Structure formats: C-alpha cells, structure tokens
Short mmCIF file of C-alpha atoms and ligand atoms in Angstrom, two decimals:
data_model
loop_
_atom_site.label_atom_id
_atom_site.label_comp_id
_atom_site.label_asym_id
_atom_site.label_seq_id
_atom_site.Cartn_x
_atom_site.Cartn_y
_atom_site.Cartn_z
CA UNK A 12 0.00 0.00 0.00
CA UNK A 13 0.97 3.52 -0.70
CA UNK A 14 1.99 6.29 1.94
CA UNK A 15 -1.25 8.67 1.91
CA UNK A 16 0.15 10.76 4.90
CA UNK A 17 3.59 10.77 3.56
CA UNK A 18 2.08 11.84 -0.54
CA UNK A 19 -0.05 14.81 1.51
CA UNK A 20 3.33 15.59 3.73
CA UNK A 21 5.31 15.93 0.42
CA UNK A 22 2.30 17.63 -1.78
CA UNK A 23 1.13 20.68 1.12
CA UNK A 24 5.34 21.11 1.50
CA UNK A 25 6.12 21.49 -2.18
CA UNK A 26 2.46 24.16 -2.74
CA UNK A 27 4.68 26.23 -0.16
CA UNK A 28 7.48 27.04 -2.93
CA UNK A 29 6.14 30.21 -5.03
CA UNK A 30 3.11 30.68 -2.89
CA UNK A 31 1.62 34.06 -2.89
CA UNK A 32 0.20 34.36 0.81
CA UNK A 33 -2.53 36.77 0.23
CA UNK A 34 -4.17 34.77 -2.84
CA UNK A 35 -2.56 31.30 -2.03
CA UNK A 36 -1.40 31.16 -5.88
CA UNK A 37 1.66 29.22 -7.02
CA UNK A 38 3.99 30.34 -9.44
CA UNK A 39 6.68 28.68 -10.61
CA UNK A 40 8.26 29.41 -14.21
CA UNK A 41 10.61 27.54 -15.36
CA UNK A 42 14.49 28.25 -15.19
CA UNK A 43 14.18 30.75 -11.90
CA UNK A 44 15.03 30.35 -8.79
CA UNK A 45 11.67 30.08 -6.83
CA UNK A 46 11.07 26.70 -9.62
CA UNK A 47 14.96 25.20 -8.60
CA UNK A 48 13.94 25.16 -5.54
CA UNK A 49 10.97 22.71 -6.18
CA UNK A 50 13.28 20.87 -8.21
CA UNK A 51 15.65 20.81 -5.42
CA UNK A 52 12.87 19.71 -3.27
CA UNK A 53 11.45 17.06 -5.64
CA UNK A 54 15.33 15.67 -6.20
CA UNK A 55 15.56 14.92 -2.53
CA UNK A 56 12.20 13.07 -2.46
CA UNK A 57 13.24 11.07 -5.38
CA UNK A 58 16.53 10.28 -3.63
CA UNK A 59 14.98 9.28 -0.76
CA UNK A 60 12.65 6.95 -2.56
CA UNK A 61 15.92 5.24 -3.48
CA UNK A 62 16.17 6.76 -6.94
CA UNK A 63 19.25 7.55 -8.85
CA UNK A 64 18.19 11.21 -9.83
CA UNK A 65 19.71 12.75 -13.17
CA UNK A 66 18.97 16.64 -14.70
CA UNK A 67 19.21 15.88 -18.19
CA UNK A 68 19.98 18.38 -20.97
CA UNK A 69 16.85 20.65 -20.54
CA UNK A 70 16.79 20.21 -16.72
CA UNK A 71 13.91 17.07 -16.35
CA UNK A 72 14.85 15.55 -13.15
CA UNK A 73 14.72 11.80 -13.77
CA UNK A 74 14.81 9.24 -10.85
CA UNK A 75 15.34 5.85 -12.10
CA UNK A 76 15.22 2.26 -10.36
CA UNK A 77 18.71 0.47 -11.24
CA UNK A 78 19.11 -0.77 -14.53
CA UNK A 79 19.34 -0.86 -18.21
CA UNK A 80 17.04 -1.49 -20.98
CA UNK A 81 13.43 -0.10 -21.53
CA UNK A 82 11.74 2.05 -18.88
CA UNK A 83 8.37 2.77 -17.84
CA UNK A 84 8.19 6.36 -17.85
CA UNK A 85 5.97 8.26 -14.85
CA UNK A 86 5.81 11.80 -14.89
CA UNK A 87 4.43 15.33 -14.88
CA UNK A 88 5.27 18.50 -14.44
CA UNK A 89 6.23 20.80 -11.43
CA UNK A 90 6.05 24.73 -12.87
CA UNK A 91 2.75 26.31 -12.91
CA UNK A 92 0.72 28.94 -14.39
CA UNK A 93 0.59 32.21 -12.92
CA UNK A 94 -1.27 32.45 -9.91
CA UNK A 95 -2.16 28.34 -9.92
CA UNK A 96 -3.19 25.63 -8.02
CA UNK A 97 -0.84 23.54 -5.94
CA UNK A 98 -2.15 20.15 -7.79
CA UNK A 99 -1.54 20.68 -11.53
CA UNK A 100 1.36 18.73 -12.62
CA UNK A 101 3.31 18.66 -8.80
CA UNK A 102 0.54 15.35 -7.91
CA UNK A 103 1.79 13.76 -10.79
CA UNK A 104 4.85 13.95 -9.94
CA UNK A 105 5.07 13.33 -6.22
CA UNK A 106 2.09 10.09 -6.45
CA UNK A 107 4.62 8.79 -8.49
CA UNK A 108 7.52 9.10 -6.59
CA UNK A 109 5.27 8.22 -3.55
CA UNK A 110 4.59 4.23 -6.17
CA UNK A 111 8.51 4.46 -6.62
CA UNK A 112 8.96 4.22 -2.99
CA UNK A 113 6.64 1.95 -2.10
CA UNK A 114 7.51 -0.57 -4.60
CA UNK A 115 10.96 -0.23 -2.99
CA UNK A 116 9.86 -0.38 0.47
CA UNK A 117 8.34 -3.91 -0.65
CA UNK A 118 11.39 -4.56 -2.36
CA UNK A 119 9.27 -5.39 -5.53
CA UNK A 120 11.18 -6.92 -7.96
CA UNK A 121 10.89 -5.46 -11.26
CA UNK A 122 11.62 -7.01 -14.53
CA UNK A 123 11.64 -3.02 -16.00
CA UNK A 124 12.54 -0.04 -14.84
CA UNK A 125 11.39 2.80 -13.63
CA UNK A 126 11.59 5.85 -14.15
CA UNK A 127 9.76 8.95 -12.67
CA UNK A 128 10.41 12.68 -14.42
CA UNK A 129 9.71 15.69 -13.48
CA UNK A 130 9.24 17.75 -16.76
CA UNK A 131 10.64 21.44 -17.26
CA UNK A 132 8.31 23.57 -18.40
CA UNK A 133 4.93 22.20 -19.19
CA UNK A 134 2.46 25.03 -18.85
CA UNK A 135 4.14 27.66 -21.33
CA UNK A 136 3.42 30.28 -19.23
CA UNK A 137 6.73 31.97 -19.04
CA UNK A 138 7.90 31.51 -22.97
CA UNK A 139 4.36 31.04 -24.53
CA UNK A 140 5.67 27.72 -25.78
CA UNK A 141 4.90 24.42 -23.23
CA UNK A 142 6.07 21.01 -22.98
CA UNK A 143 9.38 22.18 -23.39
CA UNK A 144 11.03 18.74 -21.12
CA UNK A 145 9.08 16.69 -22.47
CA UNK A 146 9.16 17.51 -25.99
CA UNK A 147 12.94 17.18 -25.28
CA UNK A 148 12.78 13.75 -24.21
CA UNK A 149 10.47 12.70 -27.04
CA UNK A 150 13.47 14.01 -29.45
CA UNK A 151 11.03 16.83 -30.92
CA UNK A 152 12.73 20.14 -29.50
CA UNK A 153 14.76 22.06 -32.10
CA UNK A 154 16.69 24.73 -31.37
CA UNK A 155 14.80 26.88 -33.16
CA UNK A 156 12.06 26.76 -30.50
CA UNK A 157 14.41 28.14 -28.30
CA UNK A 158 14.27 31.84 -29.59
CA UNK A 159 11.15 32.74 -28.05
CA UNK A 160 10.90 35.59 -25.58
CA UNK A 161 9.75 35.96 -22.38
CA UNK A 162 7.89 39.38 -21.14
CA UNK A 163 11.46 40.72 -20.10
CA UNK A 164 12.29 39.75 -23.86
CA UNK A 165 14.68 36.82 -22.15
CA UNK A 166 14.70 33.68 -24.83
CA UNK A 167 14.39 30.43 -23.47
CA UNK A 168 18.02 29.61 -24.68
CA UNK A 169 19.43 32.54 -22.54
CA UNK A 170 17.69 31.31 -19.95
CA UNK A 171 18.57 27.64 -20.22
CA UNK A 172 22.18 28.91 -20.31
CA UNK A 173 21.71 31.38 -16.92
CA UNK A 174 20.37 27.80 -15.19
CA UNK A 175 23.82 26.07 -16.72
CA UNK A 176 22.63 24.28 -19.30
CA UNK A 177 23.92 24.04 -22.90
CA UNK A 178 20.94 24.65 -25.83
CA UNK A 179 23.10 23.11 -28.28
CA UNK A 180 22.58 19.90 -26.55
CA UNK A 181 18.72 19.29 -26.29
CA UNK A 182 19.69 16.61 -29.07
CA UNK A 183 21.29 14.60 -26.12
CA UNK A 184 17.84 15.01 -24.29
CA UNK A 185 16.27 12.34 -26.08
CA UNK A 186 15.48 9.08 -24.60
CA UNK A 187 15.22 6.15 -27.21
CA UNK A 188 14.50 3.17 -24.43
CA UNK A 189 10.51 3.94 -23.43
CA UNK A 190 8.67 0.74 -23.49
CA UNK A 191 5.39 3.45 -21.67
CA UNK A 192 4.87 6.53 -20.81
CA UNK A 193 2.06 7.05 -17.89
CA UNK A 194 0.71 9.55 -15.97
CA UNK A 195 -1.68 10.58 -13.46
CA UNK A 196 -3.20 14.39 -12.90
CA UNK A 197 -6.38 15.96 -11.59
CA UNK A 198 -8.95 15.94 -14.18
CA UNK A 199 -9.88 19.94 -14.45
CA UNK A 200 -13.03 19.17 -15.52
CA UNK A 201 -16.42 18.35 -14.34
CA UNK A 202 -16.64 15.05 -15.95
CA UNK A 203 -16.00 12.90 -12.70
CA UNK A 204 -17.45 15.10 -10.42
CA UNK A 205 -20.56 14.59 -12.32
CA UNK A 206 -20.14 10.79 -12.58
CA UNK A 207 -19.52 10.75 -8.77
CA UNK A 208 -16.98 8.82 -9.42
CA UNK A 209 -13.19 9.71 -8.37
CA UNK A 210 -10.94 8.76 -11.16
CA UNK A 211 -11.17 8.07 -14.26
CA UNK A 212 -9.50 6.46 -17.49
CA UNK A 213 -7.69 9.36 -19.91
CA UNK A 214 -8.94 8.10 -23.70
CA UNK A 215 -7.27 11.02 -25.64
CA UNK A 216 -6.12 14.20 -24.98
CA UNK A 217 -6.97 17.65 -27.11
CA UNK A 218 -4.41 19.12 -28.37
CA UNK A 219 -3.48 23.06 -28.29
CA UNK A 220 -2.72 25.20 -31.09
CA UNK A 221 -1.71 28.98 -29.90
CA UNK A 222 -1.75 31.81 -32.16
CA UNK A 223 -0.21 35.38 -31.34
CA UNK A 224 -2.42 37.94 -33.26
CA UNK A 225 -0.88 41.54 -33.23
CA UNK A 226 -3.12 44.22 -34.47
CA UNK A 227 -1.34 47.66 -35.59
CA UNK A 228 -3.63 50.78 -35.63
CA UNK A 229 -2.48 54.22 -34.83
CA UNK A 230 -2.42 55.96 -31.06
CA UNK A 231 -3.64 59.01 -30.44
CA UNK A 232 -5.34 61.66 -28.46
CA UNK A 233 -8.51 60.12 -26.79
CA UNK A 234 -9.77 63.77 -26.40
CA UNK A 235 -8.82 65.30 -29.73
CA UNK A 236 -9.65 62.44 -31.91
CA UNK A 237 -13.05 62.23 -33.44
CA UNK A 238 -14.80 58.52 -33.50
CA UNK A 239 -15.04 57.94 -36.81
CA UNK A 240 -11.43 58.58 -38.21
CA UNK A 241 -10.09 56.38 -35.18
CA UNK A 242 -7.56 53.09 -35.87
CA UNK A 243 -8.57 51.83 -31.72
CA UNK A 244 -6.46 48.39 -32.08
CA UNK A 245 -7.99 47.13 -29.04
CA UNK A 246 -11.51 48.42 -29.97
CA UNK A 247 -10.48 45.65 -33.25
CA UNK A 248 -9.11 43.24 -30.67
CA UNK A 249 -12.44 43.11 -28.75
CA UNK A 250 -14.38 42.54 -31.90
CA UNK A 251 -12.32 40.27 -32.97
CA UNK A 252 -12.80 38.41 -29.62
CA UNK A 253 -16.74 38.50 -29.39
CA UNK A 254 -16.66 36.85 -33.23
CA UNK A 255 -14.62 34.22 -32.41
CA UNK A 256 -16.76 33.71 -28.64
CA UNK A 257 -20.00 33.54 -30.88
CA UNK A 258 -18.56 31.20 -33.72
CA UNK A 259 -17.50 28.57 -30.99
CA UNK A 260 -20.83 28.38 -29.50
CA UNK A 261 -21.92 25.89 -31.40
CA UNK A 262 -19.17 23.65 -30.96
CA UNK A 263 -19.25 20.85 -29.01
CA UNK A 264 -15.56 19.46 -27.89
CA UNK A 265 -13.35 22.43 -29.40
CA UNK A 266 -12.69 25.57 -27.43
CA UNK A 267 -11.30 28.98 -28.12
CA UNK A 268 -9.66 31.41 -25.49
CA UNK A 269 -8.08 34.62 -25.82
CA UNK A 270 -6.12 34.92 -22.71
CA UNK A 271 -3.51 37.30 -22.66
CA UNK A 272 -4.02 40.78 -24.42
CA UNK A 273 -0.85 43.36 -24.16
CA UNK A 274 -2.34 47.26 -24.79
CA UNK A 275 0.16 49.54 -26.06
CA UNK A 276 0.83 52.22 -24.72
CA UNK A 277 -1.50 51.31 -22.30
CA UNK A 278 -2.77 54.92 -21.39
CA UNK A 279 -6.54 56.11 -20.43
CA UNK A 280 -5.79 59.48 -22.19
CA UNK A 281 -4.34 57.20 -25.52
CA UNK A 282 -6.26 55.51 -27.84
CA UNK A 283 -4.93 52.08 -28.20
CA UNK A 284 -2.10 51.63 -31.80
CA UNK A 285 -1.01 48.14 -30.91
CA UNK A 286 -2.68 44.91 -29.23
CA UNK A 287 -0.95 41.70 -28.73
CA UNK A 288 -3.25 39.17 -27.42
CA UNK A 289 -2.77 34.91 -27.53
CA UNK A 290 -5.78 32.60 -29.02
CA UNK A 291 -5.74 29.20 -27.82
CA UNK A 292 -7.82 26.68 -29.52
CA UNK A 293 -8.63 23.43 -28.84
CA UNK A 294 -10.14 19.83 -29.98
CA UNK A 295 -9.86 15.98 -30.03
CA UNK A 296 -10.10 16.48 -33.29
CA UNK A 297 -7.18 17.55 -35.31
CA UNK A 298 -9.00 18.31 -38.91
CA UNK A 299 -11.81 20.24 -37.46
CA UNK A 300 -9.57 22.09 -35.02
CA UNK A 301 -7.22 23.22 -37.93
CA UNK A 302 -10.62 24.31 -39.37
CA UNK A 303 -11.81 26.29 -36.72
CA UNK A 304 -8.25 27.75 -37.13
CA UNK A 305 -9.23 29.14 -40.54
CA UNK A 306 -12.42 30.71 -39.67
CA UNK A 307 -10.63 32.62 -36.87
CA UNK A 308 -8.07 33.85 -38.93
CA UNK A 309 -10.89 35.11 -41.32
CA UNK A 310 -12.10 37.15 -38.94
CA UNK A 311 -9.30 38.76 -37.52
CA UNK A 312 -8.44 39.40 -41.33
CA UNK A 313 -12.40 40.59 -41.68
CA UNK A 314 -12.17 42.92 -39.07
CA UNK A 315 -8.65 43.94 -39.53
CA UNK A 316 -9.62 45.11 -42.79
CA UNK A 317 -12.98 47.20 -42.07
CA UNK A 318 -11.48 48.96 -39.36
CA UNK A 319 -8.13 49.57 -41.16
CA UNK A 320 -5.64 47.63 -38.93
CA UNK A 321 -2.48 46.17 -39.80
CA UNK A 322 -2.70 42.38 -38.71
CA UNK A 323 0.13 39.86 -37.88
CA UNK A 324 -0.65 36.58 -36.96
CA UNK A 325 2.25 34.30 -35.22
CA UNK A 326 1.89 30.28 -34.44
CA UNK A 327 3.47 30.09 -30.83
CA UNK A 328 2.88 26.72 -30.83
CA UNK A 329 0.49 23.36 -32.61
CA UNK A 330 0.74 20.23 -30.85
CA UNK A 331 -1.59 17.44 -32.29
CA UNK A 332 -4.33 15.15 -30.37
CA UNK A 333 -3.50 12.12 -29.57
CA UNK A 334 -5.14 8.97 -28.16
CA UNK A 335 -4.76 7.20 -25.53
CA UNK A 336 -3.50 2.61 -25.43
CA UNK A 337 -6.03 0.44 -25.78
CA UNK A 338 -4.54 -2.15 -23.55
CA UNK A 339 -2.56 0.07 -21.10
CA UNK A 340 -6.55 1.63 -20.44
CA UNK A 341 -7.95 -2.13 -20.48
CA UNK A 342 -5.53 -2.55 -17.77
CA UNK A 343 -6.34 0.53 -16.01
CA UNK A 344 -9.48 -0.23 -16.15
CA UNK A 345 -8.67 -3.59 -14.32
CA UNK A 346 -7.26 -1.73 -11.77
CA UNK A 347 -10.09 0.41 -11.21
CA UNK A 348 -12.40 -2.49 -10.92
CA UNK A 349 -10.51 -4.20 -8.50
CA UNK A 350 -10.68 -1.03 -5.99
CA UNK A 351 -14.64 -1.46 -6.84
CA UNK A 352 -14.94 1.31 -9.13
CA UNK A 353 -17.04 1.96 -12.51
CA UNK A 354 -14.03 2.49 -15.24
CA UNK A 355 -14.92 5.63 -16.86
CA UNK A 356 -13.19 7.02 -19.80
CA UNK A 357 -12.88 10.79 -20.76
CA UNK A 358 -11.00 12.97 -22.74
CA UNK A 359 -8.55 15.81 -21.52
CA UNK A 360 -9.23 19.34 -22.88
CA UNK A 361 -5.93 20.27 -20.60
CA UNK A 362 -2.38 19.62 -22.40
CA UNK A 363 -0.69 17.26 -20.68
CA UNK A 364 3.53 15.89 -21.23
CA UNK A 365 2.09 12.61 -22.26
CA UNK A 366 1.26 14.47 -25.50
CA UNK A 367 4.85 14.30 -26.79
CA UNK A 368 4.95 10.72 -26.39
CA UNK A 369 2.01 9.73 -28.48
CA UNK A 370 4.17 8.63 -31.29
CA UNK A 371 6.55 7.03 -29.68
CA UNK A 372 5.13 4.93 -27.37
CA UNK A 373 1.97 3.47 -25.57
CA UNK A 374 0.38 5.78 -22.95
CA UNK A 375 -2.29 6.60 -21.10
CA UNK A 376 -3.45 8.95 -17.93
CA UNK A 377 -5.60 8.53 -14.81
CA UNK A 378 -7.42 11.54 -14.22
CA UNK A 379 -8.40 12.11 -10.14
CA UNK A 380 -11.82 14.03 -9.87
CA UNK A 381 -11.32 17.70 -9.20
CA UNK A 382 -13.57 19.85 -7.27
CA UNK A 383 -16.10 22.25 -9.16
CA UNK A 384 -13.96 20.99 -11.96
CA UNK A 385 -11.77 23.90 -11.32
CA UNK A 386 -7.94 24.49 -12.08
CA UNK A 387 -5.41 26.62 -13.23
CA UNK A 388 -6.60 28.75 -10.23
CA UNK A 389 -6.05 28.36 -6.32
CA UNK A 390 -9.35 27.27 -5.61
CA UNK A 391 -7.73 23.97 -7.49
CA UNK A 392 -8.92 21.11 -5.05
CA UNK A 393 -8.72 17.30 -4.88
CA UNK A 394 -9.63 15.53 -1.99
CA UNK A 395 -7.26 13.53 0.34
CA UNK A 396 -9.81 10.41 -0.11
CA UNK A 397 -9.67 11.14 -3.84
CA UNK A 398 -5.61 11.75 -3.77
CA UNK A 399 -4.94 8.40 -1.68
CA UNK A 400 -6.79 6.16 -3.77
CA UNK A 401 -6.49 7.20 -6.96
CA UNK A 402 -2.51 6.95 -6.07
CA UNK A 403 -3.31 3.08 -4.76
CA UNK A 404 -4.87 2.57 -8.25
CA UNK A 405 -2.35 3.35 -10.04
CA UNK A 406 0.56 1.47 -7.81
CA UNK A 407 -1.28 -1.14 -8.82
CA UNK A 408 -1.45 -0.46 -12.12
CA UNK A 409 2.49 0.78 -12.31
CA UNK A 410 3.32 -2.60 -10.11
CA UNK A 411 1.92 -4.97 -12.80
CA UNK A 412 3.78 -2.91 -15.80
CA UNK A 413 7.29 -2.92 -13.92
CA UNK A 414 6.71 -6.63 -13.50
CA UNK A 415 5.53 -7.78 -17.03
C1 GLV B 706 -1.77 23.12 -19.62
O1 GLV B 706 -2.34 22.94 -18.57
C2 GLV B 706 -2.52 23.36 -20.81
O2 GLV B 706 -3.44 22.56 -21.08
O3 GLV B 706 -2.27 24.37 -21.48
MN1 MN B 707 -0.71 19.95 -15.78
MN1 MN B 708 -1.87 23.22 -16.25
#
C-alpha cells in the first residue's frame, strides 16, 4: 500500500514554494530560482525513494530504479501557471515518486525499470511555448524553438544557459529506451465530479494550437480624436474576440480562449495603436480544429480590414491530439475495478507531457476528480480520499507494468 500521509506531507510542502500568501497562488516558471527550488525539493524526495536522480539536458529531473534497458516512464510537471493551483502537474509527480517508494519499500522486484520525471516547463506560461522537457525527451525540440521571448524579452536559450545548461545539446535530451509513458493528474473538468466517481481512465487528450495575433492601428489623443477617423487596435481586438466567442458556441468538444491581451501604450488618455493578445484553440479532433483555425483567422483578417488595422498573426505553438493505449486503459481499467470502481473514460481538454509521447510509445493517464472541476486557479482542489486512492490505483497499475 501507498503512503497517503507521507504523498499529503510531500504535496502541502512542495504548494509552499512560489506561494503568494494573500491569494494562495503558485507560481513557478521555469528556469528561476523560486522553480529550482521545487526541483531541489522534488530531487531529494526522489533520492529518498531510493532513486538515482539525473537533470538531463533541458533540466527534467529523472529518478530511475537500477538498470538498463526499456523504462516505464511516470511523470508530470512541477512549474505552474501564474497564480495556480498547488495540484496541476506537482501530484503527478510526487504520487509517483510516492509508487517508486513503495515498490521499494516492498522490495518489488521489477523485470523493468522505472523511471519517474519531473518535466521542465509544461504550462508555457513563461515563454508562450509548453512542454518544453518533455518535448525534449520525445526528441522533438529544435533549437529553433528556443528563440522565443519571455515578457522581459529573455529567450528560453538565454535562460537555459543562466540555469547552466547548454541549448546546443537538447539533441542529447532524447530518450530512445521507453517501453510506456504514464501519468496521473487531476482531471480539471467536471466530468468525474458529475459521474460521482473519483478517477477516471484518460482516452485522448486535445491538443493546443496557440496563435499570437498583433493588431497595428495608430495611437492618439482620446480627447482630440473624433470617433469615426479612429484606428482603436484594441476596440479591433475586442471585436475580434466577441466573433470568435460567438462562432464557438456551437461547438461541441473544441474551445477557443483569448487569454492574454498586451495594450500599447497602455494609457486612459491614448487611444490604443497596438494589441498583442494569444488565441488558444482546442479539440480531439485535429481536422476540425485546424478548421476552426481558418475561420478565426478570417475574422481577424475581416475585421482587420474594415477597421483599417495592420494584422500579424504568429503560431506560438500546434501540438496534435493524440489517443490514448487500448490495452494500457484495459488494464487501467482492471485496476479500477478491482478497488470497486465503474471504469470511466474521458478525454482531456488540458495539455498534458504525455502528448509528446504519443508517437513514440503506448500511454495513457488517470485523471483524479477535481472539485467544481476547477484548475489553473487556487481554488484547485482534490480531496485527500480522492488523492490516496487514486494513487493506490495506479501502484497497482504501475506494479503490474514494472513486473511484465
Ligand atoms: C496546460 O495545462 C494546458 O493545457 O495548457
Ligand atoms: Mn498539468
Ligand atoms: Mn496546467
């Protein structure tokens, strides 16, 4: 049996690192200080499980079982969003070091190994390009990626190389011997909730495309200029917004957000030249998403166009659906049977690392109910009932693939 008491210990002590005491939000970008000290944490819970722990190229943090050959991969990420919850990505990680160290407690012997990873960089939040470690270890980050800024116009190179490490060796990242990749996270969704039920099986995961749209108009006195010769880029930008709000109404599994809008110069007096804002779009469904791509771009183009804006549209990043193992859910399921539970499968709408490893390997997720289905927020909440059993699920699960 897992630890419960010792998971909580490790998961309420890591939500202290980047906490914001008067809103209880976590951040934790990747490559600063505040997020190497979670790693630090997270490397001495892995060595204590009895892990060998390795930073790879990119800074992962890998604690593996002794060994050579193929690996069962268990991971998630430990960085945040701004302002988030303290279970996104950090109860992936730490449930599965918690399995690690109870299979070695029971001295399990294990005919694979193990390996549990801590990704850099899932989120995107700090570069506006995600799934940085584990693109890395999937053999899919180019250099080229590495040229985006953050807001203090750092790149992620120059800030790989201020954490010592070396962008001209993400090559070296990769990691050819993955017999699975698995992972467990809290839903943030409703789905289970609903259900009552509190996990569930991962069938496929949506997968994000993000678009930077920068509209050009021209600034100007807000007193001295009459409405109708105006070029108001964010008066554009919030048209632009309500079109693409009403043409995903009638969707039913793809999403749209706009959720970060930069107003230049930013001045009451000023009417708005310039608007940078980020459109994330969503579905299980890679055809129909790339469609829904089209139509937006038509109407920034429409409205660009009547209101005499210059438009600029920039792909930040396109990462494709992918679906989820037959067997490795069959198994899952088993698992979830066995602790007397209806096997439910759902899709993610969230981006998860397992993404990156949809073409090179078998995976799958198991998704822990999450209350009022809400996340990327510190309201996030999964209960401890909900946190030790879903963990005991998938020990089980993670005991029979180590031993096949
Ligand atoms: C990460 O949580 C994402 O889905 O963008
Ligand atoms: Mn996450
Ligand atoms: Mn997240």
């Amino acid at each position: 049996m897992i630890n419960s008491k010792r998971l909580l210990g490790h998961l309420a002590e890591l939500s202290e690192i980047g906490k914001n005491d008067a809103t209880d939000g976590i951040t934790r970008f990747s490559y600063t200080d505040v997020e190497q000290e979670a790693v630090d944490l997270v490397t001495e819970y892995m060595r204590r499980a009895g892990l060998a722990v390795t930073v790879d190229e990119v800074g992962n943090v890998i604690g593996s079982t002794p060994g050579i050959g193929p690996a069962i991969v268990v991971g998630s990420h430990i960085d945040t969003v701004p302002e988030g919850g303290k279970f996104d990505g950090a109860l992936g990680v730490l449930s599965a070091i918690e399995i690690a160290q109870t299979l070695n407690e029971q001295q399990v012997e294990q005919t694979k190994i193990l390996k549990v990873v801590a990704f850099k960089d899932e989120e995107g939040s700090r570069f506006g390009f995600g799934m940085i470690g584990s693109r890395a270890m999937a053999g899919t980050l180019k250099e080229s990626h590495l040229n985006v800024l953050d807001n203090d116009g750092i790149s992620i190179a120059q800030a790989m190389q201020k954490s010592g490490f070396n962008p001209k060796t993400i090559d070296d990242a990769k990691r050819e011997v993955m017999d699975v990749y698995v992972e467990m996270h809290i839903e943030q969704g409703k789905v289970l909730e609903k259900a009552n039920l509190p996990v569930g099986i991962v069938s496929g995961i949506a997968g994000p495309l993000w678009l930077e749209i920068t509209l050009d108009g021209i600034s100007e006195h807000a007193g001295a200029t009459p409405m109708n010769i105006r070029k108001d880029a964010l008066a554009g930008a919030s048209e632009c917004m309500i079109e693409i709000e009403t043409l995903m109404q009638s969707e039913s599994t793809a999403v749209a957000t706009v959720g970060k809008l930069n107003v230049y110069p930013n001045g009451t007096n000023v009417i708005p030249g310039k608007v940078v804002f980020t459109i994330d779009i969503r579905d299980i469904d890679e055809e129909h998403r790339n469609g829904l791509e089209k139509q937006i771009i038509s109407i920034i183009q429409q409205v660009s166009q009547k209101r005499d804006l210059q438009w600029n549209i920039r792909e930040l990043q396109r990462v494709k659906p992918v679906k989820a193992d037959p067997a490795l859910q069959q198994l899952l399921s088993e698992k979830i049977k066995e602790a007397g539970i209806e096997p439910l499968k759902l899709i993610s709408g969230a981006g998860h690392d397992a993404m990156q490893f949809g073409d090179r390997c078998p995976i799958t997720m198991l998704f822990v109910r999450s209350k009022d289905g809400i996340s990327h927020n510190p309201l996030e909440y999964s209960s401890e009932e909900d946190i030790a059993l879903a963990t005991e699920v998938f020990y089980k699960f993670i005991y029979d693939l180590v031993r096949k």
